[in-house]
Amino acid sequence: MDIQEYFSLVFSDYTLRTITLGTAILGAVTGMLGSFAVLRKQSLLGDAISHAALPGIAIAFLITGAKDSNILLLGALVSGLIGTFWIRGIITKTHLKSDTALGLILSLFFGFGMLLLTFIQKQPNANQAGLDKYLFGQAATLVESDVWLMAGVTVVCLFVLLLFWKEFKILLFDADYTKTLGFNTKFIDVLITTFIVLAIVLGLQTVGVVLMSAMLLAPAAAARQWTNSLGIMVFLAAIFGAFSGVLGTAISASQNNLSTGPIIVLVAATVVVFSFVFSPSRGLLFKQIRFIKNRRDLELHKTLAFMYHIAETHEDISHPHTIKILNNFQGYTRGTLQKLVKKNYVTLDGNMWSLTEEGFNTAENLYNQQSTSNE
Amino acid sequence: MDNIAVKVDDLTVAYNYKPVLWDIDLEIPEGVLMAIVGPNGAGKSTLIKAILGILKPIAGSVTIYGNPYDKQRKLVAYVPQKGSVDWDFPTTALDVVMMGTYGSLGWIKRPKQKEKKAALEALEKVGMLAFKNRQISQLSGGQQQRIFLARALAQNASIYFMDEPFQGVDATTEIAIINILKELRKAGKTVIVVHHDLQTVPEYFDWVTFLNVKKIATGPVKDIFNDNNLTKTYGINYKVSIQK
């Protein structure tokens, strides 16, 4: 099956439709919530949460002995939340920095989870196979009820987001100030964090413990490049996330046996790279272009200013001077002289140059502009 | 000095084992423009943060016009140090100033025309109206400070706490800010400022509190801003020539 075929089948084929819808919704909700994680400088929180969810999955299996995905995800949710609030506790109660706390909890929980997984594998229970799909995810195991669950959580999340938009925004920007206004910052914080945990847990089946944090960060990081408005950023992140989900699923479905989760993450990463390079205001490409252009303008102005100082000494501003004098000016090149001629600031006559009236006035005004634009 | 705007009783704050503030009693009369001065680590910012409930004190209480601070939050505005937030946050100057109205709005309600008008007026007062749609990362340090001031003005409070509003701003902005503070005082508001530049205390303020973990002195600048209190606070012989 090639990609074209995939897109012709996606609406009719039940399995494809379910998986595509699932990854799209997942991408949208993680992108949305990821914006908050990124802006709070808690990028690594997603990684810690997803790893912290692993022992919950194993324990839920050990208790119930069944592989019902909803029950396993409930286990993941509980241990994800425990891990998260443990991290918060460590940060507020000790003097450890947040990266240390995150790393600590991440490895502790993941280690414990792996231990339980290997323990389960040793059990004489035929049912145990396949738990390791939560490590790297397996989108193919998504069924309709999973998608309904994701859609439900996304709708609730959207509702809460719109309801508490103002509170989320001010908390993200300035938490201390928010407190002085009388808002219960702990409540807002717990609300955001709980939804982040929920979104991550929902993604474990599809993308897996190891790569889940990329779903949170990549769309948000890409979206930040394109806008300076929080609302648009959250919206774009949702779009980028959904796009990565759909395209990732399409590629994986058309190239048989390629694992979906990693491809979704790679697509998301490509969106990030593209955004870093090509975004008009923050992108590297246009930044570089602007930088080069500014430099050239500056060189031109400096040369003109140098000529202005020479011309100033004469009563007649268009009095010709030898080009050799310009070699005393460090930034001088023939190229800049040609450009000045082209702009009608300077006229050349053999080895002599002279400022035109226009050039003289421009040079004079350069200084004025600079003295007024400096606050 | 008829009304006491802020009253602090037995306030003690500690990080770990060492107290940062020890047993502070403080009465700030209504309508003063007060500087809090003291060396680095004296607890000046901590005092403000503890009064505003950002930090939890070990002991002590704060009352605003005789009632517990929790019930009087709407009377109090706060201008944090401008370095305390990430200025690359995706939002505009007007949006930040509008945050000043969030407290009176309360939960869930969105800012409407009335709030926008208050924010625009505040922006105009600090001379930043032309920058209202500017992305905040593109503001200079002085402009950022003005935006923070405007946000507090938009709260339309009676008491203003400011944490080093003159830090890292140029002379033009400093004059603009002090003029606004003096206008606030003229309007009967109470303004409390953490301040570093001792030279400007007599010129800018009419009330001063000397702080170094303990409260050294508090009162009118003309009565207590002298070498004796400066020496007690800073621990070295201070010879500031003070123009009275």
PDB file of C-alpha atoms in Angstrom, chain A residues 95-242:
ATOM      1  CA  HIS A  95      16.765  22.307  47.646  1.00  0.00           C
ATOM      2  CA  LEU A  96      17.171  20.025  44.656  1.00  0.00           C
ATOM      3  CA  LYS A  97      16.657  21.638  41.279  1.00  0.00           C
ATOM      4  CA  SER A  98      13.738  20.496  39.185  1.00  0.00           C
ATOM      5  CA  ASP A  99      15.889  18.710  36.577  1.00  0.00           C
ATOM      6  CA  THR A 100      17.430  16.629  39.357  1.00  0.00           C
ATOM      7  CA  ALA A 101      14.042  15.769  40.796  1.00  0.00           C
ATOM      8  CA  LEU A 102      12.694  14.858  37.349  1.00  0.00           C
ATOM      9  CA  GLY A 103      15.674  12.678  36.514  1.00  0.00           C
ATOM     10  CA  LEU A 104      15.507  10.965  39.866  1.00  0.00           C
ATOM     11  CA  ILE A 105      11.822  10.072  39.669  1.00  0.00           C
ATOM     12  CA  LEU A 106      12.062   9.150  35.994  1.00  0.00           C
ATOM     13  CA  SER A 107      14.775   6.556  36.518  1.00  0.00           C
ATOM     14  CA  LEU A 108      13.407   5.297  39.813  1.00  0.00           C
ATOM     15  CA  PHE A 109       9.932   4.615  38.419  1.00  0.00           C
ATOM     16  CA  PHE A 110      11.169   3.338  35.084  1.00  0.00           C
ATOM     17  CA  GLY A 111      13.596   0.990  36.789  1.00  0.00           C
ATOM     18  CA  PHE A 112      10.850  -0.315  39.030  1.00  0.00           C
ATOM     19  CA  GLY A 113       8.536  -0.697  36.053  1.00  0.00           C
ATOM     20  CA  MET A 114      11.112  -2.662  34.070  1.00  0.00           C
ATOM     21  CA  LEU A 115      11.716  -4.883  37.075  1.00  0.00           C
ATOM     22  CA  LEU A 116       8.000  -5.656  37.272  1.00  0.00           C
ATOM     23  CA  LEU A 117       7.808  -6.276  33.516  1.00  0.00           C
ATOM     24  CA  THR A 118      10.598  -8.852  33.616  1.00  0.00           C
ATOM     25  CA  PHE A 119       8.988 -10.400  36.683  1.00  0.00           C
ATOM     26  CA  ILE A 120       5.696 -10.679  34.781  1.00  0.00           C
ATOM     27  CA  GLN A 121       7.442 -12.241  31.812  1.00  0.00           C
ATOM     28  CA  LYS A 122       8.742 -15.013  34.058  1.00  0.00           C
ATOM     29  CA  GLN A 123       5.182 -15.851  35.133  1.00  0.00           C
ATOM     30  CA  PRO A 124       3.590 -18.993  33.647  1.00  0.00           C
ATOM     31  CA  ASN A 125       0.719 -16.918  32.352  1.00  0.00           C
ATOM     32  CA  ALA A 126       0.116 -17.033  28.634  1.00  0.00           C
ATOM     33  CA  ASN A 127      -1.648 -13.724  28.911  1.00  0.00           C
ATOM     34  CA  GLN A 128       1.505 -11.819  29.785  1.00  0.00           C
ATOM     35  CA  ALA A 129       2.849 -11.357  26.280  1.00  0.00           C
ATOM     36  CA  GLY A 130       2.497  -7.916  24.795  1.00  0.00           C
ATOM     37  CA  LEU A 131       2.798  -5.743  27.876  1.00  0.00           C
ATOM     38  CA  ASP A 132       6.053  -4.451  26.461  1.00  0.00           C
ATOM     39  CA  LYS A 133       4.070  -2.687  23.755  1.00  0.00           C
ATOM     40  CA  TYR A 134       3.708   0.121  26.287  1.00  0.00           C
ATOM     41  CA  LEU A 135       7.433   0.725  26.035  1.00  0.00           C
ATOM     42  CA  PHE A 136       7.421   1.815  22.417  1.00  0.00           C
ATOM     43  CA  GLY A 137       3.713   1.872  21.689  1.00  0.00           C
ATOM     44  CA  GLN A 138       1.693   0.040  19.092  1.00  0.00           C
ATOM     45  CA  ALA A 139      -0.905   2.093  17.315  1.00  0.00           C
ATOM     46  CA  ALA A 140      -2.286  -0.984  15.584  1.00  0.00           C
ATOM     47  CA  THR A 141      -3.799  -2.152  18.868  1.00  0.00           C
ATOM     48  CA  LEU A 142      -6.040   0.909  19.087  1.00  0.00           C
ATOM     49  CA  VAL A 143      -9.733   0.011  19.025  1.00  0.00           C
ATOM     50  CA  GLU A 144     -12.781   2.188  18.756  1.00  0.00           C
ATOM     51  CA  SER A 145     -13.341   2.425  22.504  1.00  0.00           C
ATOM     52  CA  ASP A 146      -9.777   3.744  22.960  1.00  0.00           C
ATOM     53  CA  VAL A 147     -10.486   6.467  20.449  1.00  0.00           C
ATOM     54  CA  TRP A 148     -13.747   7.380  22.178  1.00  0.00           C
ATOM     55  CA  LEU A 149     -11.863   7.665  25.460  1.00  0.00           C
ATOM     56  CA  MET A 150      -9.270   9.930  23.859  1.00  0.00           C
ATOM     57  CA  ALA A 151     -11.951  12.059  22.253  1.00  0.00           C
ATOM     58  CA  GLY A 152     -13.786  12.344  25.562  1.00  0.00           C
ATOM     59  CA  VAL A 153     -10.688  13.446  27.447  1.00  0.00           C
ATOM     60  CA  THR A 154      -9.842  15.916  24.680  1.00  0.00           C
ATOM     61  CA  VAL A 155     -13.277  17.513  24.846  1.00  0.00           C
ATOM     62  CA  VAL A 156     -13.133  17.821  28.631  1.00  0.00           C
ATOM     63  CA  CYS A 157      -9.615  19.203  28.379  1.00  0.00           C
ATOM     64  CA  LEU A 158     -10.688  21.764  25.787  1.00  0.00           C
ATOM     65  CA  PHE A 159     -13.604  22.804  27.937  1.00  0.00           C
ATOM     66  CA  VAL A 160     -11.427  23.283  31.014  1.00  0.00           C
ATOM     67  CA  LEU A 161      -8.845  25.119  28.932  1.00  0.00           C
ATOM     68  CA  LEU A 162     -11.403  27.598  27.636  1.00  0.00           C
ATOM     69  CA  LEU A 163     -13.014  27.973  31.036  1.00  0.00           C
ATOM     70  CA  PHE A 164      -9.778  28.722  32.905  1.00  0.00           C
ATOM     71  CA  TRP A 165      -7.896  30.310  30.015  1.00  0.00           C
ATOM     72  CA  LYS A 166      -7.262  33.563  31.843  1.00  0.00           C
ATOM     73  CA  GLU A 167      -6.098  31.760  34.971  1.00  0.00           C
ATOM     74  CA  PHE A 168      -3.789  29.404  33.047  1.00  0.00           C
ATOM     75  CA  LYS A 169      -2.259  32.276  31.142  1.00  0.00           C
ATOM     76  CA  ILE A 170      -1.487  34.453  34.133  1.00  0.00           C
ATOM     77  CA  LEU A 171      -0.125  31.512  36.118  1.00  0.00           C
ATOM     78  CA  LEU A 172       2.210  30.607  33.266  1.00  0.00           C
ATOM     79  CA  PHE A 173       3.477  34.146  32.990  1.00  0.00           C
ATOM     80  CA  ASP A 174       3.802  35.206  36.608  1.00  0.00           C
ATOM     81  CA  ALA A 175       2.850  32.755  39.353  1.00  0.00           C
ATOM     82  CA  ASP A 176       3.757  34.965  42.326  1.00  0.00           C
ATOM     83  CA  TYR A 177       1.721  37.840  40.987  1.00  0.00           C
ATOM     84  CA  THR A 178      -1.224  35.514  40.385  1.00  0.00           C
ATOM     85  CA  LYS A 179      -1.116  34.599  44.043  1.00  0.00           C
ATOM     86  CA  THR A 180      -1.261  38.220  45.144  1.00  0.00           C
ATOM     87  CA  LEU A 181      -4.426  38.695  43.079  1.00  0.00           C
ATOM     88  CA  GLY A 182      -6.102  36.107  45.280  1.00  0.00           C
ATOM     89  CA  PHE A 183      -6.147  33.152  42.891  1.00  0.00           C
ATOM     90  CA  ASN A 184      -5.501  29.709  44.280  1.00  0.00           C
ATOM     91  CA  THR A 185      -2.389  29.000  42.227  1.00  0.00           C
ATOM     92  CA  LYS A 186      -2.064  25.495  43.602  1.00  0.00           C
ATOM     93  CA  PHE A 187      -5.452  24.575  42.199  1.00  0.00           C
ATOM     94  CA  ILE A 188      -4.631  25.959  38.731  1.00  0.00           C
ATOM     95  CA  ASP A 189      -1.273  24.219  38.810  1.00  0.00           C
ATOM     96  CA  VAL A 190      -2.741  20.867  39.841  1.00  0.00           C
ATOM     97  CA  LEU A 191      -5.390  21.212  37.142  1.00  0.00           C
ATOM     98  CA  ILE A 192      -2.841  21.759  34.353  1.00  0.00           C
ATOM     99  CA  THR A 193      -0.565  19.036  35.636  1.00  0.00           C
ATOM    100  CA  THR A 194      -3.395  16.515  35.948  1.00  0.00           C
ATOM    101  CA  PHE A 195      -4.415  17.082  32.360  1.00  0.00           C
ATOM    102  CA  ILE A 196      -0.829  16.729  31.178  1.00  0.00           C
ATOM    103  CA  VAL A 197      -0.593  13.412  33.021  1.00  0.00           C
ATOM    104  CA  LEU A 198      -3.912  12.310  31.537  1.00  0.00           C
ATOM    105  CA  ALA A 199      -2.841  13.138  27.983  1.00  0.00           C
ATOM    106  CA  ILE A 200       0.446  11.322  28.400  1.00  0.00           C
ATOM    107  CA  VAL A 201      -1.172   8.228  29.814  1.00  0.00           C
ATOM    108  CA  LEU A 202      -3.603   8.156  26.890  1.00  0.00           C
ATOM    109  CA  GLY A 203      -0.684   8.188  24.483  1.00  0.00           C
ATOM    110  CA  LEU A 204       1.243   5.333  26.062  1.00  0.00           C
ATOM    111  CA  GLN A 205      -0.559   2.631  24.090  1.00  0.00           C
ATOM    112  CA  THR A 206       0.108   4.427  20.810  1.00  0.00           C
ATOM    113  CA  VAL A 207       3.510   6.038  21.194  1.00  0.00           C
ATOM    114  CA  GLY A 208       4.929   4.342  24.264  1.00  0.00           C
ATOM    115  CA  VAL A 209       6.689   5.340  27.462  1.00  0.00           C
ATOM    116  CA  VAL A 210      10.020   6.150  25.877  1.00  0.00           C
ATOM    117  CA  LEU A 211       8.937   8.519  23.112  1.00  0.00           C
ATOM    118  CA  MET A 212       5.835  10.043  24.672  1.00  0.00           C
ATOM    119  CA  SER A 213       7.492  13.260  25.829  1.00  0.00           C
ATOM    120  CA  ALA A 214       8.276  14.168  22.227  1.00  0.00           C
ATOM    121  CA  MET A 215       4.546  14.285  21.501  1.00  0.00           C
ATOM    122  CA  LEU A 216       4.225  16.858  24.242  1.00  0.00           C
ATOM    123  CA  LEU A 217       7.172  19.024  23.310  1.00  0.00           C
ATOM    124  CA  ALA A 218       7.659  18.885  19.567  1.00  0.00           C
ATOM    125  CA  PRO A 219       4.350  20.429  18.415  1.00  0.00           C
ATOM    126  CA  ALA A 220       4.576  23.132  21.091  1.00  0.00           C
ATOM    127  CA  ALA A 221       8.184  23.984  20.277  1.00  0.00           C
ATOM    128  CA  ALA A 222       7.298  24.215  16.591  1.00  0.00           C
ATOM    129  CA  ALA A 223       4.203  26.326  17.244  1.00  0.00           C
ATOM    130  CA  ARG A 224       6.140  28.835  19.372  1.00  0.00           C
ATOM    131  CA  GLN A 225       8.210  29.698  16.306  1.00  0.00           C
ATOM    132  CA  TRP A 226       5.238  30.908  14.298  1.00  0.00           C
ATOM    133  CA  THR A 227       3.390  33.143  16.703  1.00  0.00           C
ATOM    134  CA  ASN A 228       3.627  35.567  19.588  1.00  0.00           C
ATOM    135  CA  SER A 229       0.164  34.882  20.885  1.00  0.00           C
ATOM    136  CA  LEU A 230      -0.541  32.187  23.462  1.00  0.00           C
ATOM    137  CA  GLY A 231      -3.927  31.325  21.970  1.00  0.00           C
ATOM    138  CA  ILE A 232      -2.563  30.851  18.480  1.00  0.00           C
ATOM    139  CA  MET A 233       0.368  28.907  19.864  1.00  0.00           C
ATOM    140  CA  VAL A 234      -1.899  26.399  21.605  1.00  0.00           C
ATOM    141  CA  PHE A 235      -4.062  26.127  18.492  1.00  0.00           C
ATOM    142  CA  LEU A 236      -1.078  25.625  16.173  1.00  0.00           C
ATOM    143  CA  ALA A 237       0.458  23.067  18.512  1.00  0.00           C
ATOM    144  CA  ALA A 238      -2.785  21.079  18.350  1.00  0.00           C
ATOM    145  CA  ILE A 239      -2.754  21.275  14.547  1.00  0.00           C
ATOM    146  CA  PHE A 240       0.912  20.255  14.317  1.00  0.00           C
ATOM    147  CA  GLY A 241       0.298  17.394  16.731  1.00  0.00           C
ATOM    148  CA  ALA A 242      -2.707  16.118  14.802  1.00  0.00           C
TER     149      ALA A 242
END
